[in-house]
Coordinates of C-alpha atoms and ligand atoms in Angstrom, one line a residue:
X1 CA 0.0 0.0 0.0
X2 CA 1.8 3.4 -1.2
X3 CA 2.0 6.4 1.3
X4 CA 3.7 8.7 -1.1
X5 CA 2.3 11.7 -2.6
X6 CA 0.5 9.3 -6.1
X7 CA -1.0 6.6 -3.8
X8 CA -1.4 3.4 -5.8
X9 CA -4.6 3.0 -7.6
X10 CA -7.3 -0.1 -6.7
X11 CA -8.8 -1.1 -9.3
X12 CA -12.5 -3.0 -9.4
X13 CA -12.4 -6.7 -9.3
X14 CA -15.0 -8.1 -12.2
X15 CA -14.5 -11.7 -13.5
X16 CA -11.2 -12.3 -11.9
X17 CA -9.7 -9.1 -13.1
X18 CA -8.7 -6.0 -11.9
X19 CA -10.1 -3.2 -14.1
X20 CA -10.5 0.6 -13.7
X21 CA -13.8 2.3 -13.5
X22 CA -15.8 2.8 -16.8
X23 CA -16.0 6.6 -16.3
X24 CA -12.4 6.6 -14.9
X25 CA -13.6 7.7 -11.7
X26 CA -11.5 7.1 -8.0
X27 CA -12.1 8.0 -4.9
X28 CA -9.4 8.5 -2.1
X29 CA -9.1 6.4 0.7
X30 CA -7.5 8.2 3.8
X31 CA -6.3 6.4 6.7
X32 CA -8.0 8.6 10.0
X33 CA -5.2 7.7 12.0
X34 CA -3.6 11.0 10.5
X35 CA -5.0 11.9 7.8
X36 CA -3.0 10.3 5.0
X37 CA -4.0 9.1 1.4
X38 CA -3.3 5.2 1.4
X39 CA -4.7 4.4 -2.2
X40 CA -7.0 5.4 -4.6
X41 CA -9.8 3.2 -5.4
X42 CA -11.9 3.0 -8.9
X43 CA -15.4 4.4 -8.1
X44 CA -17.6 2.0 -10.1
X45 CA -21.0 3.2 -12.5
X46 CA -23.5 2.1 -12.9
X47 CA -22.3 0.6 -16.2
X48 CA -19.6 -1.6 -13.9
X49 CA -22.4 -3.0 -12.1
X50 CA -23.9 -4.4 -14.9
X51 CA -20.5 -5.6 -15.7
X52 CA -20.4 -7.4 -12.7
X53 CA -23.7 -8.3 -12.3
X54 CA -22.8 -10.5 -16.1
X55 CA -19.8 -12.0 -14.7
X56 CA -21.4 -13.1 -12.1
X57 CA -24.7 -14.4 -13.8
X58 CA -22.2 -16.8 -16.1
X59 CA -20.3 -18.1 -13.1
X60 CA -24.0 -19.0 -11.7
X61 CA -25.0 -20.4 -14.6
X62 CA -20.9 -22.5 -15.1
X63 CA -19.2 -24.5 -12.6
X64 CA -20.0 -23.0 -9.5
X65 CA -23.8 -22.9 -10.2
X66 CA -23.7 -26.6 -10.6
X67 CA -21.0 -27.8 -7.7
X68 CA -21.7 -30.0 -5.4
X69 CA -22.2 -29.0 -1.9
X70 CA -19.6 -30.5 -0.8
X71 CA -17.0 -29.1 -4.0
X72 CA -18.5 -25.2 -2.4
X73 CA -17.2 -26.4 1.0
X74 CA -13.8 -27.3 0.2
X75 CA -13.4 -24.2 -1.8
X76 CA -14.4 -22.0 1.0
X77 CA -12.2 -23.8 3.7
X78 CA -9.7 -23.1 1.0
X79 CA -10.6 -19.3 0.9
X80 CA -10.3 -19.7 4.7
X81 CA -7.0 -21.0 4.4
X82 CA -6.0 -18.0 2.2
X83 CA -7.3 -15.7 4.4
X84 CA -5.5 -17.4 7.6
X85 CA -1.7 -17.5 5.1
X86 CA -2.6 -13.2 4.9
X87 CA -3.8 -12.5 8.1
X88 CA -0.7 -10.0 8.8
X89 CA -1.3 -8.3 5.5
X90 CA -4.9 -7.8 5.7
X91 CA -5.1 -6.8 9.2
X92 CA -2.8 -3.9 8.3
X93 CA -5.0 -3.3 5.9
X94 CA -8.0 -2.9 8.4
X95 CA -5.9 -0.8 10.5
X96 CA -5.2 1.7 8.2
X97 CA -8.0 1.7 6.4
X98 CA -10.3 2.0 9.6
X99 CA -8.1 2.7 12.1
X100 CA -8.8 -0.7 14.2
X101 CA -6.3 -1.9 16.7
X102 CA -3.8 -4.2 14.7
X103 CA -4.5 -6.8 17.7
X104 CA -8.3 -5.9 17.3
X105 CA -7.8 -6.1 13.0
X106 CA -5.6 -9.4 13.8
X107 CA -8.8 -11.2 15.5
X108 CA -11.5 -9.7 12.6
X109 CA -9.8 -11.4 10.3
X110 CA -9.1 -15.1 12.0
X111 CA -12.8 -14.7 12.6
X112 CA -13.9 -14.1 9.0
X113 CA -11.7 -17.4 8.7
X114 CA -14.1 -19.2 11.1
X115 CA -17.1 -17.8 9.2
X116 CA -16.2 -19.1 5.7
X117 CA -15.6 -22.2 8.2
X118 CA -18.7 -22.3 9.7
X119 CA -20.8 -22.3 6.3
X120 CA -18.6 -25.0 4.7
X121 CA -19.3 -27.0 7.6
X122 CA -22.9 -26.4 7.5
X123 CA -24.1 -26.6 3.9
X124 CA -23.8 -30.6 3.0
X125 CA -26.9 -30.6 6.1
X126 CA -28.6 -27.7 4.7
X127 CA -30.9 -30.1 2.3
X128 CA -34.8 -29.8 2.3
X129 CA -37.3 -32.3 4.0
X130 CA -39.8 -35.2 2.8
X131 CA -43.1 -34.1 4.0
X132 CA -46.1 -36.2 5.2
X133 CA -48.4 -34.3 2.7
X134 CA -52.6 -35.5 3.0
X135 CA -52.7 -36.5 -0.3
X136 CA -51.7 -39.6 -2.2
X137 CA -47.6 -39.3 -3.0
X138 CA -44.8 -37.9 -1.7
X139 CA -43.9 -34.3 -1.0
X140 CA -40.2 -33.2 -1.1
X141 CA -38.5 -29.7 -0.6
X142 CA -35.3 -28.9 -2.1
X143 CA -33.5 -25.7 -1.2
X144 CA -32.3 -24.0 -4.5
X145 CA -29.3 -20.8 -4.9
X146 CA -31.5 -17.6 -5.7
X147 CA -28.6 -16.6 -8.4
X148 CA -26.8 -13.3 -8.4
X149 CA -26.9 -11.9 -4.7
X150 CA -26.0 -8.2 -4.1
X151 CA -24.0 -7.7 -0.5
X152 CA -23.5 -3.7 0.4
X153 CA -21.3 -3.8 3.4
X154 CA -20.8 -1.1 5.8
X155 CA -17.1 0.6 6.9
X156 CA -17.2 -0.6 10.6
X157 CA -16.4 -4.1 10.6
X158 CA -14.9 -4.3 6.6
X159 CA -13.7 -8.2 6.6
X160 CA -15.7 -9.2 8.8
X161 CA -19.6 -8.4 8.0
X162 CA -18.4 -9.2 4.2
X163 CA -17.9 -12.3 5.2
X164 CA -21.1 -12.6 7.5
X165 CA -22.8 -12.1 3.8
X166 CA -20.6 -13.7 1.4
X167 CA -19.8 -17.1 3.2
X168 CA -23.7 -18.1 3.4
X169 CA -24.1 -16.9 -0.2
X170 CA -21.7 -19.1 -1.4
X171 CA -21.9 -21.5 0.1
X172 CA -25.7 -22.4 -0.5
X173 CA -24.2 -22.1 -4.6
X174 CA -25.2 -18.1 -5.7
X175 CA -22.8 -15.6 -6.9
X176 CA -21.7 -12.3 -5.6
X177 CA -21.2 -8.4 -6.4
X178 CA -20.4 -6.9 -3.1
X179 CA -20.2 -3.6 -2.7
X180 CA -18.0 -2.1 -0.3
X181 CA -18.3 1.4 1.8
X182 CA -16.5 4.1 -0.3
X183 CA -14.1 4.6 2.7
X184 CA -12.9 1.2 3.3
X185 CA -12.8 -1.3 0.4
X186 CA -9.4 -2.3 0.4
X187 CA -9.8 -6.1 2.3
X188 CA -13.1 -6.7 -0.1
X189 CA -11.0 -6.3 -2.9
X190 CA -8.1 -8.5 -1.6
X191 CA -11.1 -11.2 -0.4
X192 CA -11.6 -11.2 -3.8
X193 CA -8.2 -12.2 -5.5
X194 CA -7.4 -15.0 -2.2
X195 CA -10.9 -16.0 -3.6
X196 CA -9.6 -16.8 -7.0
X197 CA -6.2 -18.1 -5.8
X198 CA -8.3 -20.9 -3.9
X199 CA -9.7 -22.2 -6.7
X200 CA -12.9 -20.2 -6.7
X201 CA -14.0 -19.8 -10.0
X202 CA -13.4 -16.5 -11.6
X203 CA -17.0 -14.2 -11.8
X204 CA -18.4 -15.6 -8.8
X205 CA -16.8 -12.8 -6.5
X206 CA -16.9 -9.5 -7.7
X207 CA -16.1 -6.5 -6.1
X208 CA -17.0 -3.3 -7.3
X209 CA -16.1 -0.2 -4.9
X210 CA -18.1 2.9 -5.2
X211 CA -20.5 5.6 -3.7
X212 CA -23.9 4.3 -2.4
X213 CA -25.9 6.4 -4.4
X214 CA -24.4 5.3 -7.7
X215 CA -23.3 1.7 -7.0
X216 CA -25.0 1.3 -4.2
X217 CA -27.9 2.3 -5.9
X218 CA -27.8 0.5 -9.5
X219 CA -26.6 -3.4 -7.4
X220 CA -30.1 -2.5 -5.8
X221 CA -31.7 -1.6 -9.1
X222 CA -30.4 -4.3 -11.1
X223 CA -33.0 -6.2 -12.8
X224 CA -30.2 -9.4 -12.5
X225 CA -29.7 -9.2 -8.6
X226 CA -32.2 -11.5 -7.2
X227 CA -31.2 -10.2 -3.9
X228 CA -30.1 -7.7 -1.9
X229 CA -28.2 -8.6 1.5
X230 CA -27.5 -4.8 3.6
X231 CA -26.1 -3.6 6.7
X232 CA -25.7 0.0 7.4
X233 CA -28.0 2.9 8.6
X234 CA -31.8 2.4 8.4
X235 CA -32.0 5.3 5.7
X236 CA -29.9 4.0 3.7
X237 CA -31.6 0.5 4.3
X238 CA -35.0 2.2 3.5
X239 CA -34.3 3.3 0.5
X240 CA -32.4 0.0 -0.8
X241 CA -35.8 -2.2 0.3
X242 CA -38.3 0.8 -1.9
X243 CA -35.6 -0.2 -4.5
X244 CA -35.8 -4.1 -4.4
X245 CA -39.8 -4.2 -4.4
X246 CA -39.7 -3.2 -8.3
X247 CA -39.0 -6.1 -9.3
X248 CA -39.6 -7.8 -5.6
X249 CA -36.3 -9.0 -4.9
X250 CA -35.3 -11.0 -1.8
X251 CA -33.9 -8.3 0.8
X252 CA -32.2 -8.6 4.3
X253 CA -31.7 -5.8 6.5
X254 CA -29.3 -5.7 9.5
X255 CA -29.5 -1.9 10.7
X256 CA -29.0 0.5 12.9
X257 CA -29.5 0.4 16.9
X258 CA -29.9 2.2 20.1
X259 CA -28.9 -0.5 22.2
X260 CA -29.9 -0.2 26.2
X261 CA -27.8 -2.2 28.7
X262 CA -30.5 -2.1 31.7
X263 CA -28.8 -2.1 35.7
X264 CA -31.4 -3.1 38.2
X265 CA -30.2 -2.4 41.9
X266 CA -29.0 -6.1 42.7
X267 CA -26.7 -6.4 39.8
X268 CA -22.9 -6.8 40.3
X269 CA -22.1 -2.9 40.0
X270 CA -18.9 -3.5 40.0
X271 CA -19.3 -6.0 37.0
X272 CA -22.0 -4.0 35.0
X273 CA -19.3 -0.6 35.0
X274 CA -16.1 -2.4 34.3
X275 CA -18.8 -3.2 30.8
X276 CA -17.6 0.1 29.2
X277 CA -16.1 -1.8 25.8
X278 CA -19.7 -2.2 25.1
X279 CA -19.6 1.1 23.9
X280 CA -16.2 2.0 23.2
X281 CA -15.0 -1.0 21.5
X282 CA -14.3 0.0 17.8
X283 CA -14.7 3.8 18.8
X284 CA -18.1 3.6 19.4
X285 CA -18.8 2.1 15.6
X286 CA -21.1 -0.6 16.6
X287 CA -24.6 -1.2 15.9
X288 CA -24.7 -3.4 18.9
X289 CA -22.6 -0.6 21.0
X290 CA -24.5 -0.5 24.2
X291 CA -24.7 3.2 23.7
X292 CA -27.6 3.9 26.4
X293 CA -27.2 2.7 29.9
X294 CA -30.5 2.7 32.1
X295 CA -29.8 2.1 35.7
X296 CA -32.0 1.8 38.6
X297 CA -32.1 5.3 40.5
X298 CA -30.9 3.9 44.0
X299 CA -27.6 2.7 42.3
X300 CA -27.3 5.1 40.1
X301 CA -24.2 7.9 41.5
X302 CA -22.5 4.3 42.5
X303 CA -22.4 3.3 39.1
X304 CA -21.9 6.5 36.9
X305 CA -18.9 7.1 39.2
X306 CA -17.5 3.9 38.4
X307 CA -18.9 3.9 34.9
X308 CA -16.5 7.4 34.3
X309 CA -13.8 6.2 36.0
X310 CA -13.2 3.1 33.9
X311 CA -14.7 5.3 30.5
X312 CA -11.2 7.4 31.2
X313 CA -9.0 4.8 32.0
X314 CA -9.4 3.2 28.5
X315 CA -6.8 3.7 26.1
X316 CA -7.0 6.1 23.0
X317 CA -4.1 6.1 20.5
X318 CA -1.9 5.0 17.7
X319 CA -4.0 1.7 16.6
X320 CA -0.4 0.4 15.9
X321 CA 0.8 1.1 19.6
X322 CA -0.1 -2.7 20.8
X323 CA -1.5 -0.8 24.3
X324 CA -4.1 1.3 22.3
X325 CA -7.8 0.1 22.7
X326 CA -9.3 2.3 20.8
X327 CA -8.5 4.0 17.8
X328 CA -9.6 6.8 15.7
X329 CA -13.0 7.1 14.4
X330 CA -13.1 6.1 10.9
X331 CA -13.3 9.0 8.6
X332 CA -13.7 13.2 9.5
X333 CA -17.3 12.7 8.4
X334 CA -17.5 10.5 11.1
X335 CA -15.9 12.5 13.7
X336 CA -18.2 15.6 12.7
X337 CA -21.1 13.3 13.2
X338 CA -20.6 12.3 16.6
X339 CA -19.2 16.0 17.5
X340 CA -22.5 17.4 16.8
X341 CA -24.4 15.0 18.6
X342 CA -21.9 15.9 22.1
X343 CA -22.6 19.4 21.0
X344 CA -26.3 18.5 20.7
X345 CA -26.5 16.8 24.1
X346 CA -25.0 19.8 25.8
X347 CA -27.4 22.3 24.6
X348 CA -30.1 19.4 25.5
X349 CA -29.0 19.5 29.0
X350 CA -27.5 16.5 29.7
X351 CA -24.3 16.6 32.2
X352 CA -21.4 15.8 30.7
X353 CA -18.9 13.7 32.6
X354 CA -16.1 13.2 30.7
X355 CA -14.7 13.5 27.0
X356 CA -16.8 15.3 24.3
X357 CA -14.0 16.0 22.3
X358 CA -11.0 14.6 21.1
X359 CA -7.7 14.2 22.8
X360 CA -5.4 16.6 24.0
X361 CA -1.9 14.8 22.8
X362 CA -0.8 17.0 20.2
X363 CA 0.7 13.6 18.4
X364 CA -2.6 12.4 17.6
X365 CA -3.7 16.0 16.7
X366 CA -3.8 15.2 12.9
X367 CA -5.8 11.8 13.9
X368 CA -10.2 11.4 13.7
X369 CA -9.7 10.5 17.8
X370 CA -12.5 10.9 20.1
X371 CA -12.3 10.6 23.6
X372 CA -14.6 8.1 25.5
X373 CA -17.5 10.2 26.5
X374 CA -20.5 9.8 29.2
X375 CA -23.3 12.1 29.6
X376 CA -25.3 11.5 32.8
X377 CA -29.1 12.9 33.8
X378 CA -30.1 12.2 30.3
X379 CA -33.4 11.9 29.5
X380 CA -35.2 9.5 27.2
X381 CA -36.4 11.7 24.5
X382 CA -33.1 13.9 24.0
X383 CA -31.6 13.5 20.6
X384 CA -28.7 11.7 22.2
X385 CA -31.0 9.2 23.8
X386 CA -32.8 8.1 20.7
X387 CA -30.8 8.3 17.7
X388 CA -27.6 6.5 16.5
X389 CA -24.9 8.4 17.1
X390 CA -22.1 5.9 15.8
X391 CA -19.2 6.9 17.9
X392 CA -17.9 6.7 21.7
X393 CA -20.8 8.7 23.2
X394 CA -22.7 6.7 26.0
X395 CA -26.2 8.4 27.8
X396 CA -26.9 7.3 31.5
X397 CA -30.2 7.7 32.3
X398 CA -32.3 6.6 35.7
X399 CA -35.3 4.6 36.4
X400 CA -37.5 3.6 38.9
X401 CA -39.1 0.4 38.6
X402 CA -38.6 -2.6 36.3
X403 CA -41.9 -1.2 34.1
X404 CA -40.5 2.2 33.8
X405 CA -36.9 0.9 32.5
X406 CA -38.7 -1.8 29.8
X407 CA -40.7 1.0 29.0
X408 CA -37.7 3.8 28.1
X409 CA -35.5 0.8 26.7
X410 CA -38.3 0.4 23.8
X411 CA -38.4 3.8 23.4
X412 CA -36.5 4.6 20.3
X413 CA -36.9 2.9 16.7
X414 CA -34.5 0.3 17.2
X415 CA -34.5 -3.3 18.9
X416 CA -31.3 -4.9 17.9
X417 CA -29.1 -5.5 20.9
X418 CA -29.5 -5.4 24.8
X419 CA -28.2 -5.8 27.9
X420 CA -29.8 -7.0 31.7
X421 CA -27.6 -7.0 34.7
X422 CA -29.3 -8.5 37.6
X423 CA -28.9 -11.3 40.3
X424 CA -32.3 -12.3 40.0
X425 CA -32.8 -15.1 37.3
X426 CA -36.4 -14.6 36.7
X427 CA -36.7 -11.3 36.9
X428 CA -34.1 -11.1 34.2
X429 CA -36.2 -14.5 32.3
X430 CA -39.2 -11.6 32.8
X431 CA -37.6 -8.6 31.3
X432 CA -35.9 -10.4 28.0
X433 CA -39.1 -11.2 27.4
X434 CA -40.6 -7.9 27.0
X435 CA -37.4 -6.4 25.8
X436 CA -38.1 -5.2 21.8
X437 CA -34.4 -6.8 20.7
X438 CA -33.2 -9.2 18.2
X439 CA -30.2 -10.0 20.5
X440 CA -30.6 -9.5 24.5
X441 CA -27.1 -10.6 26.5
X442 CA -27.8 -11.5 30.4
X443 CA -25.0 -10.1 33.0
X444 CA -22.3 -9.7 29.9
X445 CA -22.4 -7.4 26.8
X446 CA -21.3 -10.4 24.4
X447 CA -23.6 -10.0 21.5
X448 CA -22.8 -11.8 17.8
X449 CA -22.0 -15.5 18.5
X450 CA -21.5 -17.0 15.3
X451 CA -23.4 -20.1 15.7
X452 CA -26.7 -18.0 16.7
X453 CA -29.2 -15.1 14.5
X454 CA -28.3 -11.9 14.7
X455 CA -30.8 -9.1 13.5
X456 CA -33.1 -7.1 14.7
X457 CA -36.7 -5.5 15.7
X458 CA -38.2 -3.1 14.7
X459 CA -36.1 -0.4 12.6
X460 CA -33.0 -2.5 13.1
X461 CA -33.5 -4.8 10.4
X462 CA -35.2 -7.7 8.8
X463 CA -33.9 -11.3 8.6
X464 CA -31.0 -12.8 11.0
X465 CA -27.8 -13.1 9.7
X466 CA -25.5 -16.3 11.2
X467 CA -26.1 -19.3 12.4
X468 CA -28.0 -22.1 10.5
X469 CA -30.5 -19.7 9.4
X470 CA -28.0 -17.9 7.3
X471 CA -28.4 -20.0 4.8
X472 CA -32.3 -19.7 4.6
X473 CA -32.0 -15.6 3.5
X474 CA -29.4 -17.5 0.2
X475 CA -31.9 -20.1 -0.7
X476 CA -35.5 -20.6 -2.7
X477 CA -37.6 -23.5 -1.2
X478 CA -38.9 -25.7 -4.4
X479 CA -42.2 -28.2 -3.1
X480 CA -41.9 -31.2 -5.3
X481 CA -45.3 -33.6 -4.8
X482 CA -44.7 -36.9 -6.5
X483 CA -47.8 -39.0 -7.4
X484 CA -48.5 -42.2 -5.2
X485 CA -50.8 -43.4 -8.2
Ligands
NAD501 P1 -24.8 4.0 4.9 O1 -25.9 3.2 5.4 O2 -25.2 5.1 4.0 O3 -23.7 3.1 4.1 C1 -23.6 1.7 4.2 C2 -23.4 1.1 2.8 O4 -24.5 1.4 2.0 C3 -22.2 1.7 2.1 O5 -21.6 0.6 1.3 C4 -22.8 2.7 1.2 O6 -22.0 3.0 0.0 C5 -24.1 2.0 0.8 N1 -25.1 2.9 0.3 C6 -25.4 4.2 0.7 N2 -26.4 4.7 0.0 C7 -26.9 3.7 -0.8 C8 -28.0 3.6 -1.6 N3 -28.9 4.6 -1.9 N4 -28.2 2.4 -2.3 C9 -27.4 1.4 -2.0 N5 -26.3 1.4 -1.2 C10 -26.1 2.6 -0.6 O7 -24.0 4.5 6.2 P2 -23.1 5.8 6.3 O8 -23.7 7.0 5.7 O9 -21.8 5.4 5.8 O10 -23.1 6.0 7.9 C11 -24.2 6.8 8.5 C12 -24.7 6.2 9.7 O11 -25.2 4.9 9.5 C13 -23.6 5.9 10.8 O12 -23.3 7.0 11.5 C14 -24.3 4.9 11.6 O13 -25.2 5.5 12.5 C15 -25.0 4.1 10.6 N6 -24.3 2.8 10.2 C16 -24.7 1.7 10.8 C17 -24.0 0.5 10.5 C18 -24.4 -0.8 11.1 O14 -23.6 -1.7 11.3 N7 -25.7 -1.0 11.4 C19 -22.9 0.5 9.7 C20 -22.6 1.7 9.1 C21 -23.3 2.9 9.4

């Protein structure tokens, strides 16, 4: 990857080729630890989509459309393999792409290993069922590849939610176009060409980078695509799902959230604010970030004061410095994002405890850095309590009884994540169940297990990405009733 002042140029990946951008467009791609232009990557038309979407309609309809499910496995293990032999190279490239941890970029990848694992594993099982139909004969289902899938990935977790996507979709026998976040495509693209090197047939991965509104937007469009897979913010997902009912394609949604990690007054205190990676881990760039704390009112100034304490002890800096936990947000858009929320809480009222800004060491001064930052007294219908801020910014707000915390935790649009702290098994049995979340963790913040769904309520999504079901969201069911007579 060049640093110099003519960064190298990253070309689109169509049919097992890199090639430039019909309209000769690029986009830069800046690394936020400070600022610097790492490569220039093509910026794909619409006319590249279609492109890709042909590449990837003959692969479907070649070799890979008609392997075995057991040939798909072995080539994904390979491509896990691949990605296991890089995993020094493309962690860098996480790093400065996104400004991740290297230890933090280091574990992404090994785990988008496990998830190309996970779905080779998986899909010799993933067969239909014979079916004790009324009438006279037998009825079978089959589960059949939709075809050409379209996966837009977001610029939080690059490697890793590409792979969330692509592993399923391959492995139940479609093809792909993914489209990358304009600010971080470089690990897509490389995905790509370890694809190819691991015996995965060329057209069957493409990757075209580009902005959402013209890439984005035409993948969506494309009469081809027979699906769209998306994660990102809930506009952004609204306006890909009015897209895909033209022509009522198959659409998944994982979204945005406003995540509530609820304290009631018999939980480990102790425990429940030592949980402050819930929020800052990746800066804050988390749609599962725990980014509102309610917590009862008679623990409350026990818990915000250990809450701040252990929000300033965490570690901001150089996400090559192996003490750093958390780096820089990852672009300036970013970073003026989540300074106008602080600035909107402020004027909102809420106290601010510590942060709301970025850090005072001039050697990170050129860096998108934001300090870990807790507002206490908030109140469930400021801005900062109900909309997605996407960045280190937590809201503490009090309750008083186990009615009036359910009752501000559903508050807001979203219902994809949540915590409950509490000794008291069935009080916390009582509240998951009334709880609007996809995902609801139980005296831990530990979210996205492979192995089980992840999605959302509400405005946070539809469909659950990972575990079995996966696979489901990549497949038609076919009935098949064979006469008896
Ligand atoms: P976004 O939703 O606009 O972008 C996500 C992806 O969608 C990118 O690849 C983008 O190019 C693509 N895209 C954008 N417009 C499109 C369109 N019209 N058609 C098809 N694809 C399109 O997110 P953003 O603007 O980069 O970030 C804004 C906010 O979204 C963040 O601050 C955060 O709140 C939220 N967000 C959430 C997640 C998540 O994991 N749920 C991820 C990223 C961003």
């Amino acid at each position: 990857m060049s640093t110099s002042e003519s960064p190298q140029l990253q070309q689109l990946y169509i049919n097992g080729a890199r090639v430039s951008a019909s309209d000769g467009s690029s986009i830069p791609v800046v690394n936020p630890a400070n600022g610097s232009t790492i490569a220039m990557v093509s910026s794909g038309s619409a006319q590249d989509i279609d492109s890709a979407v042909q590449a990837a309609s003959a692969a479907f309809k070649g070799e890979w459309g008609n392997a075995k499910a057991g040939d798909r496995a072995a080539a994904l293990r390979a491509l896990a393999a691949k990605i296991r032999e890089n995993i020094e190279e493309l962690a860098m490239l996480e790093c400065i792409n996104v400004g991740k941890p290297l230890s933090s970029a280091r574990g992404e990848v090994g785990y988008a290993a496990k998830v190309y694992e996970y779905y080779a594993g998986l899909v010799s099982n993933h067969g239909g069922l014979t079916v004790p139909v009324s009438g006279n004969g037998t009825g079978l289902t089959f589960r059949e590849p939709l075809g050409v899938c379209g996966l837009i990935v977001p610029w939080n977790f690059p490697i890793v939610i590409m792979a969330w996507k692509l592993a399923p979709c391959l492995a139940a026998g479609n093809t792909a176009v993914v489209k990358p976040a304009e600010w971080t495509p470089l690990t897509a693209l490389r995905v790509a060409e370890l694809a190819v090197e691991a015996g995965i047939p060329a057209g069957v991965l493409n990757v075209v980078p580009g902005l959402g509104q013209v890439a984005g937007a035409a993948l969506s469009a494309h009469p081809d695509v027979r699906k769209i897979s998306f994660t990102g913010s809930t506009a952004t997902g609204s306006a890909i799902m009015k897209a895909c009912a033209n022509d009522i394609k198959r659409v998944s949604l994982e979204l945005g959230g406003k995540s509530p990690s609820i304290v009631f007054e018999d939980a480990d205190i102790e425990k429940a604010a030592a949980s402050v990676m819930s929020i800052y881990d990746n800066t804050g760039q988390d749609c599962c970030g725990r980014s509102r704390y309610l917590v009862a009112r008679s623990v409350y100034s026990e818990f915000l004061e250990r809450f701040v304490a252990n929000s300033k002890a965490v570690k901001v800096g150089d996400p090559l410095d192996a003490a750093t936990e958390i780096g820089p947000l990852a672009s300036r858009v970013q970073y003026a994002r989540v300074d106008g929320y602080v600035q909107q809480g402020m004027s909102e009222g809420a106290r601010l405890c510590t942060g709301g800004g970025g850090p005072s060491n001039p050697a990170l001064a050129a860096g998108c850095y934001f300090e870990p930052t807790v507002f206490a007294d908030v109140t469930p219908n400021m801005v900062i309590a109900q909309e997605e801020i996407f960045g280190p910014v937590v809201a503490v707000i009090p309750f008083d009884s186990e009615e009036d915390a359910i009752r501000i935790a559903n508050g807001t649009k979203y219902g994809l994540s949540a915590s409950i702290w509490t000794r008291d098994v069935a009080r916390a049995l009582r509240v998951v169940r009334k709880v609007d979340s996809g995902v609801i963790s139980i005296n831990t913040s530990s979210s996205v297990h492979l192995e089980m769904p992840f999605g959302g309520f509400k405005q946070s999504g539809i469909g659950r990405e990972l575990g079995p079901g996966a696979l489901d969201l990549f497949t038609e069911v076919k009935s098949v009733f064979i006469s008896g007579e």
